[in-house]
Short mmCIF file of C-alpha atoms in Angstrom, two decimals:
data_model
loop_
_atom_site.label_atom_id
_atom_site.label_comp_id
_atom_site.label_asym_id
_atom_site.label_seq_id
_atom_site.Cartn_x
_atom_site.Cartn_y
_atom_site.Cartn_z
CA MET Q 409 -0.27 -7.76 -24.16
CA ILE Q 410 -1.24 -6.88 -21.09
CA LYS Q 411 -4.84 -8.35 -19.71
CA TYR Q 412 -6.59 -7.42 -16.27
CA THR Q 413 -8.68 -10.02 -14.47
CA TYR Q 414 -11.39 -8.29 -12.47
CA LEU Q 415 -12.70 -10.48 -9.60
CA HIS Q 416 -14.89 -7.49 -8.01
CA GLY Q 417 -14.73 -4.37 -10.75
CA LEU Q 418 -11.59 -1.84 -11.13
CA ALA Q 419 -12.06 1.31 -9.66
CA ILE Q 420 -8.87 3.39 -8.45
CA GLY Q 421 -8.47 7.01 -6.85
CA GLY Q 422 -6.45 8.88 -4.64
CA LEU Q 423 -5.96 10.82 -2.35
CA LEU Q 424 -5.54 10.95 1.90
CA MET Q 425 -7.29 12.27 4.34
CA LEU Q 426 -5.45 15.25 6.61
CA ALA Q 427 -7.36 14.40 10.21
CA GLY Q 428 -7.49 16.71 12.84
CA CYS Q 429 -10.41 18.65 14.63
CA ALA Q 430 -11.22 22.52 15.40
CA LYS Q 431 -12.38 22.99 19.33
CA ASP Q 432 -13.06 27.19 18.44
CA ILE Q 433 -14.37 27.34 15.24
CA SER Q 434 -17.55 25.88 14.13
CA SER Q 435 -16.81 23.02 10.50
CA ASP Q 436 -19.77 24.46 9.24
CA ILE Q 437 -19.85 27.24 6.77
CA ALA Q 438 -23.27 29.37 5.79
CA THR Q 439 -23.01 29.96 2.03
CA ASN Q 440 -22.79 33.94 2.64
CA ASP Q 441 -20.11 34.10 4.31
CA GLU Q 442 -16.96 36.01 3.17
CA PRO Q 443 -14.06 34.81 2.44
CA THR Q 444 -11.29 36.62 5.20
CA SER Q 445 -8.84 34.08 4.88
CA VAL Q 446 -6.25 33.02 2.45
CA LEU Q 447 -4.82 29.48 2.25
CA ASN Q 448 -1.45 28.74 0.15
CA ILE Q 449 -0.84 24.93 -1.15
CA VAL Q 450 2.81 24.51 -1.85
CA THR Q 451 2.94 21.49 -4.33
CA ARG Q 452 5.98 19.41 -5.13
CA THR Q 453 6.44 19.20 -8.75
CA GLY Q 454 8.43 17.00 -10.98
CA ASP Q 455 10.60 18.48 -13.90
CA GLY Q 456 8.67 16.77 -16.76
CA ASP Q 457 6.32 14.02 -17.88
CA THR Q 458 9.32 11.54 -17.70
CA GLY Q 459 7.91 8.70 -16.16
CA GLN Q 460 11.02 8.50 -14.35
CA ASP Q 461 12.04 9.42 -10.65
CA GLU Q 462 13.96 12.58 -10.71
CA ALA Q 463 17.98 11.92 -9.99
CA ASP Q 464 17.81 12.36 -6.26
CA GLY Q 465 15.49 9.41 -6.10
CA SER Q 466 12.21 11.62 -4.85
CA LEU Q 467 8.96 11.60 -6.36
CA ASN Q 468 7.83 13.74 -9.57
CA VAL Q 469 4.82 15.07 -9.84
CA SER Q 470 3.39 16.61 -12.79
CA SER Q 471 0.14 17.40 -12.76
CA GLY Q 472 -2.13 17.19 -9.78
CA GLN Q 473 -5.83 17.43 -8.66
CA ILE Q 474 -6.81 19.66 -5.14
CA TYR Q 475 -10.29 19.14 -3.18
CA ILE Q 476 -10.74 21.43 -0.20
CA PHE Q 477 -13.21 20.18 1.76
CA ASN Q 478 -15.16 21.96 4.99
CA GLY Q 479 -16.71 18.72 6.82
CA ASN Q 480 -18.65 16.35 4.01
CA ASN Q 481 -19.31 19.11 1.62
CA CYS Q 482 -16.40 19.98 -1.94
CA VAL Q 483 -15.91 23.62 -1.17
CA SER Q 484 -12.97 24.10 -4.21
CA THR Q 485 -10.62 22.40 -6.20
CA LEU Q 486 -7.24 23.34 -7.05
CA SER Q 487 -4.85 22.76 -10.22
CA PHE Q 488 -1.81 22.76 -10.63
CA GLY Q 489 0.88 21.00 -13.43
CA SER Q 490 4.68 20.79 -13.19
CA THR Q 491 5.51 24.53 -13.56
CA THR Q 492 3.51 25.45 -10.53
CA THR Q 493 4.83 25.87 -7.15
CA TYR Q 494 1.50 27.19 -4.83
CA THR Q 495 -1.94 28.51 -5.88
CA SER Q 496 -3.97 30.13 -3.43
CA GLN Q 497 -7.76 30.77 -2.24
CA ALA Q 498 -9.46 32.79 -0.52
CA LEU Q 499 -12.06 31.07 1.73
CA PRO Q 500 -13.81 31.75 5.24
CA ALA Q 501 -12.78 31.32 8.72
CA GLY Q 502 -13.31 27.63 9.29
CA THR Q 503 -11.71 24.20 9.41
CA TYR Q 504 -10.63 22.27 6.20
CA ASP Q 505 -9.28 19.05 5.01
CA VAL Q 506 -7.19 18.95 1.60
CA TYR Q 507 -6.99 16.47 -0.23
CA ALA Q 508 -4.69 16.33 -3.54
CA ILE Q 509 -4.02 13.37 -6.18
CA GLY Q 510 -0.95 14.03 -8.13
CA GLY Q 511 1.51 11.65 -10.95
CA ASN Q 512 2.61 11.41 -14.62
CA ASP Q 513 -0.61 11.58 -15.93
CA LEU Q 514 -3.94 12.30 -14.77
CA SER Q 515 -5.96 12.15 -18.34
CA HIS Q 516 -6.57 8.52 -17.03
CA PHE Q 517 -9.01 8.88 -15.19
CA ASP Q 518 -12.25 10.38 -13.91
CA LEU Q 519 -12.19 12.91 -11.69
CA PRO Q 520 -14.32 14.17 -9.23
CA THR Q 521 -15.70 17.16 -10.23
CA GLU Q 522 -15.82 19.99 -6.56
CA GLU Q 523 -20.26 18.90 -7.23
CA SER Q 524 -19.48 15.15 -6.66
CA ALA Q 525 -17.17 14.94 -4.65
CA LYS Q 526 -16.72 13.54 -0.99
CA PRO Q 527 -14.05 11.68 1.64
CA ASN Q 528 -15.04 8.53 0.41
CA SER Q 529 -15.36 9.56 -3.81
CA GLN Q 530 -13.41 6.74 -5.57
CA ILE Q 531 -11.86 7.61 -9.18
CA LEU Q 532 -12.39 5.46 -12.05
CA LEU Q 533 -10.01 4.95 -14.75
CA LYS Q 534 -11.47 5.69 -18.01
CA GLN Q 535 -11.94 2.34 -20.11
CA ASP Q 536 -9.05 0.97 -21.86
CA TRP Q 537 -6.78 2.69 -20.37
CA SER Q 538 -4.42 0.92 -18.18
CA LEU Q 539 -3.09 2.30 -13.59
CA ASP Q 540 0.00 4.85 -14.58
CA ASP Q 541 1.68 6.65 -11.57
CA LEU Q 542 -0.36 7.98 -8.60
CA LEU Q 543 0.61 9.67 -5.83
CA MET Q 544 -0.76 10.87 -2.70
CA GLN Q 545 -0.38 13.80 -0.37
CA LYS Q 546 -1.00 13.23 3.37
CA ALA Q 547 -0.85 16.49 5.96
CA SER Q 548 -3.37 17.84 8.98
CA SER Q 549 -6.94 19.66 9.05
CA ILE Q 550 -6.25 23.25 9.37
CA THR Q 551 -7.87 26.47 10.57
CA LEU Q 552 -7.98 29.30 9.51
CA VAL Q 553 -8.79 32.31 11.54
CA ASP Q 554 -10.45 36.04 9.91
CA GLY Q 555 -7.93 37.51 7.96
CA GLU Q 556 -5.03 34.99 8.28
CA THR Q 557 -2.65 33.71 5.45
CA HIS Q 558 -1.89 30.10 6.12
CA GLN Q 559 0.68 28.23 4.09
CA LEU Q 560 0.49 24.23 3.61
CA ASN Q 561 3.40 22.48 2.59
CA MET Q 562 2.22 19.34 0.45
CA THR Q 563 4.71 16.40 0.22
CA PHE Q 564 3.70 13.42 -2.07
CA GLU Q 565 4.11 9.79 -1.31
CA ARG Q 566 3.41 6.70 -3.91
CA LYS Q 567 0.41 4.74 -3.96
CA VAL Q 568 1.03 1.97 -6.62
CA LEU Q 569 3.92 -0.49 -6.96
CA ARG Q 570 5.28 -0.56 -10.79
CA ILE Q 571 6.54 -4.20 -12.25
CA GLU Q 572 10.38 -3.43 -14.05
CA GLN Q 573 11.01 -6.44 -15.27
CA LEU Q 574 9.26 -9.96 -16.56
CA THR Q 575 11.31 -12.58 -18.47
CA ILE Q 576 11.89 -16.49 -18.96
CA ASN Q 577 15.23 -17.20 -19.97
CA GLN Q 578 16.15 -20.81 -21.42
CA VAL Q 579 12.62 -21.13 -22.82
CA PRO Q 580 11.75 -25.34 -24.67
CA ASP Q 581 10.80 -24.34 -28.52
CA GLU Q 582 8.88 -26.28 -28.68
CA VAL Q 583 6.50 -23.53 -25.89
CA THR Q 584 4.40 -21.83 -27.95
CA ALA Q 585 3.20 -19.54 -25.31
CA VAL Q 586 4.21 -17.69 -21.99
CA SER Q 587 2.42 -15.70 -19.60
CA ILE Q 588 2.74 -14.62 -16.46
CA GLU Q 589 -0.04 -13.72 -13.37
CA LEU Q 590 0.41 -11.86 -10.82
CA ALA Q 591 -2.99 -12.30 -8.12
CA PRO Q 592 -4.32 -10.81 -5.87
CA PHE Q 593 -3.66 -6.22 -6.53
CA TYR Q 594 -6.30 -3.78 -4.81
CA SER Q 595 -8.71 -1.91 -7.68
CA GLN Q 596 -9.79 1.00 -5.81
CA LEU Q 597 -8.81 3.60 -3.74
CA TYR Q 598 -11.05 6.17 -1.95
CA LEU Q 599 -10.70 9.82 -1.05
CA ASN Q 600 -9.91 8.58 2.72
CA GLY Q 601 -6.53 6.98 1.56
CA GLU Q 602 -7.90 3.36 2.17
CA TYR Q 603 -7.39 0.85 -0.21
CA GLY Q 604 -10.66 -0.81 -1.10
CA THR Q 605 -11.81 -4.83 -0.56
CA ALA Q 606 -12.34 -5.15 -4.65
CA THR Q 607 -9.08 -7.66 -5.61
CA GLU Q 608 -7.68 -7.95 -9.54
CA SER Q 609 -5.00 -10.03 -11.12
CA ALA Q 610 -2.68 -9.19 -13.79
CA SER Q 611 -1.37 -11.55 -16.78
CA VAL Q 612 0.90 -10.75 -19.11
CA SER Q 613 1.53 -12.10 -22.26
CA LEU Q 614 5.57 -12.73 -22.73
CA THR Q 615 6.72 -12.37 -25.82
CA GLU Q 616 9.63 -14.41 -27.84
CA GLY Q 617 12.91 -12.66 -27.98
CA ASP Q 618 16.18 -13.94 -29.40
CA ASP Q 619 17.83 -17.35 -27.64
CA ASN Q 620 14.87 -18.47 -26.16
CA VAL Q 621 14.57 -15.66 -24.12
CA TRP Q 622 9.97 -14.74 -22.77
CA GLN Q 623 9.72 -10.58 -21.84
CA MET Q 624 6.85 -8.23 -21.22
CA GLN Q 625 7.61 -5.88 -24.07
CA SER Q 626 5.33 -2.82 -22.05
CA GLN Q 627 8.44 -0.55 -20.31
CA LEU Q 628 6.25 -0.40 -17.60
CA LEU Q 629 3.20 -1.93 -15.12
CA TYR Q 630 1.80 -0.33 -12.64
CA LEU Q 631 -0.57 -1.60 -10.04
CA TYR Q 632 -2.35 -1.03 -6.40
CA PRO Q 633 -0.41 -3.03 -3.61
CA SER Q 634 -1.27 -6.91 -3.34
CA SER Q 635 -3.39 -7.50 -0.75
CA GLY Q 636 -1.90 -10.13 1.44
CA LYS Q 637 1.01 -12.27 -0.23
CA PRO Q 638 0.94 -12.25 -4.05
CA THR Q 639 0.57 -15.28 -5.91
CA ILE Q 640 2.75 -15.69 -9.32
CA THR Q 641 1.97 -18.11 -12.23
CA VAL Q 642 4.21 -18.81 -14.59
CA ARG Q 643 2.18 -20.87 -17.45
CA PHE Q 644 4.19 -22.98 -20.58
CA THR Q 645 1.93 -23.47 -24.04
CA TRP Q 646 3.45 -26.94 -24.89
CA PRO Q 647 1.61 -28.57 -28.22
CA SER Q 648 0.08 -31.28 -25.43
CA GLY Q 649 -1.50 -28.28 -23.67
CA VAL Q 650 -0.74 -25.48 -20.93
CA LYS Q 651 1.56 -26.31 -17.70
CA SER Q 652 2.04 -24.11 -14.78
CA TYR Q 653 4.04 -23.06 -12.17
CA SER Q 654 2.90 -20.91 -8.49
CA TYR Q 655 4.32 -19.87 -6.22
CA GLN Q 656 3.45 -17.84 -3.44
CA ALA Q 657 5.60 -15.14 -2.15
CA ASP Q 658 6.34 -14.42 1.73
CA ALA Q 659 5.17 -11.52 1.95
CA GLU Q 660 2.86 -8.79 0.55
CA TRP Q 661 3.60 -6.17 -1.77
CA PRO Q 662 3.64 -3.26 -0.73
CA ALA Q 663 3.43 0.86 -2.83
CA ASN Q 664 6.57 3.02 -3.92
CA HIS Q 665 8.21 0.05 -4.70
CA LYS Q 666 9.69 -1.49 -8.03
CA VAL Q 667 9.45 -5.54 -8.56
CA LYS Q 668 11.79 -7.49 -11.47
CA ILE Q 669 11.53 -11.42 -11.46
CA GLU Q 670 13.58 -12.64 -13.68
CA GLY Q 671 13.18 -17.17 -14.20
CA THR Q 672 15.14 -20.00 -15.51
CA TYR Q 673 13.60 -23.28 -17.30
CA THR Q 674 15.38 -26.51 -16.45
CA ALA Q 675 14.10 -29.36 -17.60
CA GLN Q 676 14.54 -31.37 -14.25
CA GLN Q 677 13.97 -28.53 -11.70
CA GLY Q 678 11.31 -26.45 -14.79
CA VAL Q 679 11.58 -22.67 -14.04
CA THR Q 680 13.21 -20.69 -10.97
CA LEU Q 681 12.71 -17.65 -10.52
CA THR Q 682 14.82 -14.89 -8.84
CA GLY Q 683 13.40 -11.30 -8.37
CA THR Q 684 14.11 -7.83 -6.68
CA LEU Q 685 11.83 -5.65 -5.54
CA THR Q 686 13.23 -2.29 -4.39
CA GLY Q 687 11.92 0.68 -2.40
CA SER Q 688 11.52 4.52 -4.24
CA LYS Q 689 14.16 6.78 -2.38
CA TRP Q 690 14.01 4.22 0.63
CA GLY Q 691 13.94 1.06 2.09
CA ASP Q 692 16.35 -2.03 1.62
CA ASP Q 693 16.06 -4.19 -1.85
CA ILE Q 694 14.94 -7.17 -1.22
CA ASN Q 695 15.78 -10.38 -2.80
CA ILE Q 696 13.11 -13.00 -3.61
CA ASN Q 697 13.62 -16.86 -5.12
CA PHE Q 698 11.01 -18.34 -6.79
CA ASN Q 699 12.03 -22.28 -7.52
CA PHE Q 700 9.44 -23.70 -9.55
CA ASP Q 701 9.81 -27.36 -9.93
CA GLU Q 702 7.70 -30.66 -11.12
CA LYS Q 703 6.61 -31.60 -7.67
CA GLY Q 704 5.83 -27.83 -6.44
CA SER Q 705 7.47 -24.65 -5.75
CA SER Q 706 9.23 -23.67 -2.90
CA GLY Q 707 10.87 -20.24 -1.60
CA SER Q 708 13.11 -17.48 0.43
CA SER Q 709 14.17 -13.95 0.31
CA THR Q 710 16.59 -12.26 2.17
CA GLY Q 711 17.55 -8.69 2.60
CA GLY Q 712 15.43 -5.97 4.40
CA GLY Q 713 12.71 -3.00 3.08
CA THR Q 714 9.34 -2.05 3.56
CA GLY Q 715 6.73 -5.37 4.58
CA THR Q 716 8.97 -7.65 2.30
CA GLY Q 717 11.08 -9.57 4.21
CA GLY Q 718 11.81 -13.21 3.87
CA SER Q 719 9.33 -15.36 5.39
CA GLY Q 720 12.05 -17.41 7.58
CA ASN Q 721 12.92 -20.67 8.73
CA SER Q 722 10.26 -21.50 11.71
CA SER Q 723 12.61 -22.74 15.39
CA SER Q 724 12.04 -24.99 17.77
CA THR Q 725 13.53 -22.84 19.83
CA PRO Q 726 11.51 -18.78 19.65
CA THR Q 727 13.80 -16.74 19.85
CA VAL Q 728 12.68 -12.60 20.09
CA GLY Q 729 12.90 -11.25 16.37
CA GLY Q 730 13.15 -15.27 14.78
CA THR Q 731 9.81 -16.23 13.89
CA TYR Q 732 8.42 -19.34 15.09
CA ASN Q 733 5.36 -21.51 12.58
CA GLU Q 734 6.03 -18.88 10.55
CA HIS Q 735 4.61 -15.74 12.93
CA TYR Q 736 7.72 -13.09 14.19
CA VAL Q 737 8.04 -13.53 17.85
CA VAL Q 738 7.89 -10.53 19.60
CA ALA Q 739 8.17 -12.21 23.53
CA VAL Q 740 9.39 -15.26 25.03
CA GLU Q 741 9.32 -16.23 28.81
CA GLY Q 742 9.88 -19.26 29.59
CA SER Q 743 7.66 -21.46 27.56
CA GLN Q 744 5.28 -18.36 26.69
CA VAL Q 745 5.89 -16.86 23.82
CA THR Q 746 3.68 -14.43 21.75
CA LEU Q 747 3.83 -14.10 18.15
CA VAL Q 748 2.18 -10.90 15.71
CA SER Q 749 0.01 -12.01 12.98
CA ASN Q 750 0.99 -12.30 9.65
CA ASN Q 751 -1.54 -10.06 8.44
CA TYR Q 752 -3.58 -6.66 10.20
CA LYS Q 753 -6.52 -4.68 9.45
CA THR Q 754 -7.63 -1.02 8.56
CA ASN Q 755 -11.38 1.21 8.65
CA ILE Q 756 -12.20 -0.05 12.32
CA ASP Q 757 -14.38 3.17 13.82
CA THR Q 758 -11.67 4.52 16.60
CA PHE Q 759 -12.39 7.83 17.44
CA GLU Q 760 -11.18 11.21 19.69
CA ASP Q 761 -14.92 12.06 20.91
CA HIS Q 762 -15.52 7.98 21.44
CA SER Q 763 -14.78 7.00 25.32
CA ASN Q 764 -11.71 5.03 25.69
CA GLN Q 765 -13.75 2.12 27.01
CA THR Q 766 -15.99 2.43 23.36
CA ASN Q 767 -12.74 2.39 20.83
CA ILE Q 768 -11.08 -0.10 23.08
CA ALA Q 769 -14.50 -2.42 22.30
CA ASN Q 770 -14.83 -1.49 18.44
CA VAL Q 771 -11.01 -3.33 17.76
CA GLU Q 772 -11.38 -5.97 19.99
CA SER Q 773 -14.83 -6.69 17.85
CA ALA Q 774 -12.52 -6.63 14.70
CA LEU Q 775 -10.04 -9.27 17.02
CA SER Q 776 -13.25 -11.76 16.94
CA SER Q 777 -13.79 -12.43 13.79
CA TRP Q 778 -9.66 -11.94 12.98
CA ALA Q 779 -9.10 -15.00 10.08
CA ALA Q 780 -7.83 -18.34 11.25
CA GLU Q 781 -3.57 -18.89 11.04
CA SER Q 782 -1.80 -21.38 9.61
CA GLY Q 783 0.47 -22.22 12.32
CA VAL Q 784 -0.98 -20.89 15.74
CA SER Q 785 -4.42 -20.71 17.65
CA GLY Q 786 -5.93 -19.27 20.48
CA THR Q 787 -7.01 -14.98 21.43
CA TRP Q 788 -6.38 -12.07 19.48
CA ARG Q 789 -5.27 -9.10 21.01
CA ILE Q 790 -4.24 -5.66 21.36
CA PRO Q 791 -0.56 -5.08 21.63
CA THR Q 792 0.81 -2.98 24.24
CA ALA Q 793 2.79 -0.55 23.96
CA GLU Q 794 6.06 -2.29 24.22
CA GLU Q 795 5.40 -5.13 22.13
CA ALA Q 796 4.40 -2.57 19.15
CA SER Q 797 7.37 -0.65 19.33
CA ILE Q 798 9.52 -3.97 19.26
CA PHE Q 799 7.95 -5.42 16.08
CA LEU Q 800 7.31 -2.43 14.43
CA ALA Q 801 10.85 -0.82 14.38
CA ASP Q 802 11.78 -4.49 12.94
CA ALA Q 803 12.14 -5.31 9.11
CA ASN Q 804 11.69 -8.50 9.65
CA CYS Q 805 8.02 -8.10 11.06
CA THR Q 806 6.53 -9.16 7.40
CA SER Q 807 2.80 -7.80 8.47
CA VAL Q 808 3.92 -4.40 9.18
CA VAL Q 809 3.19 -1.59 6.10
CA TYR Q 810 5.42 1.92 6.83
CA ASN Q 811 4.12 5.76 6.56
CA LYS Q 812 0.95 4.01 8.82
CA PHE Q 813 -0.28 4.97 12.67
CA TYR Q 814 -0.55 0.88 14.86
CA TYR Q 815 -2.68 0.10 17.39
CA CYS Q 816 -1.45 -0.85 20.81
CA LEU Q 817 -2.84 -0.40 24.46
CA ASP Q 818 -0.31 2.43 26.39
CA GLY Q 819 -1.45 1.28 29.73
CA GLU Q 820 -5.42 0.96 29.88
CA THR Q 821 -5.25 3.44 27.07
CA LEU Q 822 -5.47 2.27 23.26
CA LYS Q 823 -2.94 4.60 21.20
CA SER Q 824 -1.33 4.57 17.86
CA LEU Q 825 2.17 4.65 16.77
CA TYR Q 826 3.48 5.85 13.81
CA VAL Q 827 6.39 3.82 12.40
CA SER Q 828 8.24 4.91 8.63
CA GLY Q 829 10.26 2.66 8.55
CA ALA Q 830 12.60 -0.07 9.69
CA ASN Q 831 13.99 1.17 12.95
CA SER Q 832 11.67 4.95 12.70
CA LEU Q 833 9.21 5.22 14.95
CA GLY Q 834 7.10 8.28 15.42
CA SER Q 835 5.58 8.65 18.98
CA PHE Q 836 2.72 7.22 20.34
CA ASN Q 837 -0.80 9.71 19.03
CA THR Q 838 -4.32 9.83 19.50
CA VAL Q 839 -6.42 6.86 18.12
CA GLY Q 840 -8.42 7.78 14.53
CA SER Q 841 -9.92 6.43 11.22
CA ASP Q 842 -6.99 5.51 9.35
CA ARG Q 843 -5.43 3.57 11.82
CA TYR Q 844 -4.17 -0.63 11.73
CA LEU Q 845 -4.35 -2.93 13.91
CA ILE Q 846 -1.74 -6.08 14.01
CA PRO Q 847 -2.69 -8.32 16.95
CA VAL Q 848 -0.68 -10.57 18.81
CA ILE Q 849 -1.12 -13.93 20.36
CA ASP Q 850 0.19 -15.69 23.71
CA ILE Q 851 0.52 -19.29 23.09
CA THR Q 852 2.26 -21.63 25.42
CA ILE Q 853 5.72 -24.45 23.71
CA PRO Q 854 5.95 -27.39 24.38
#
């Protein structure tokens, strides 16, 4: 049995908005404009509704919905299925943003209609339905001119993670129930591709099997990424009452990863859990070890991957690439050390039509309310381009989520740097609404 506890309500959806602007063609289209151009949209689909990844590890898209926006107005919706290779739409000349959602079975969701769809729309999960595999598409904004035929190739990315195994071994005969609770995980996803602030917890009741093994009976459990570092709580129901063991993971769990957790109970230690977090198609395996005992919990992680490395041990002599007070070290100069935040922010108002000074002021406003972090104190600041190039490329910096743009200062100009994976940085880019902020802090060590 799988039960969801909603902290702020469940509202899910998906689609990544395309960013961009047109200089010569108005983005406002009159209702009487005649379609003079053709947009061909090529979708990459899967080979059925098996719910599995394809043989090469790529993503399976069996059905989907495409939304074409002119400004805030949805001008067309198109559907595609497992046998569709492309779809076409005749449109007036203008600038358009294209959004798409795909998966194995979209019947779980109430998709917005063409009349109601807005860039900030949410897609609700139908009552009594559970979250399924969910894929999004992100590309650039397109501009059509009279008589043009334009082809847009759509590539999807997964927006959920998948719990594949939850097992506890050597459960005492006296235990009458075992459950595992995972929290907190996002419960909202908007058309602009950003997760909302609302979170949920997932409580999974395990089923007793042979040889004192209790495990999750459902084959797969889909969740949105964790909001920060997730907490894993294992509960045993004894004749005398319920006893629980909790552990906070070293780092957040991002989308497009599979999670396996297996635990073993011993009378001396309590419960020892080991787990793996693996990437789908990309990303190295990350091994997570959870130790639960009667006195509390501890843990460590090994391996590389997407934003989920080990916590690292604080060193009395900080070095670049290591950790100090559980924060990634990006620079050391004598007693001056620069550390990277363990958290990030997004949805900051920065656009190309703002002045550079206004964009910087908006980012610094977000920094002024930055939550306190254990082990450091001082003033958080925007990283320089050089600093960002170091920690964004290092898999050991656990606050980085891949396939995102991150703010940095190139001299006195606010820019963004795209990171697709460990040691995989793009070029410096302009600012926008979907940029992420991971600040740094300068401290003096004894």
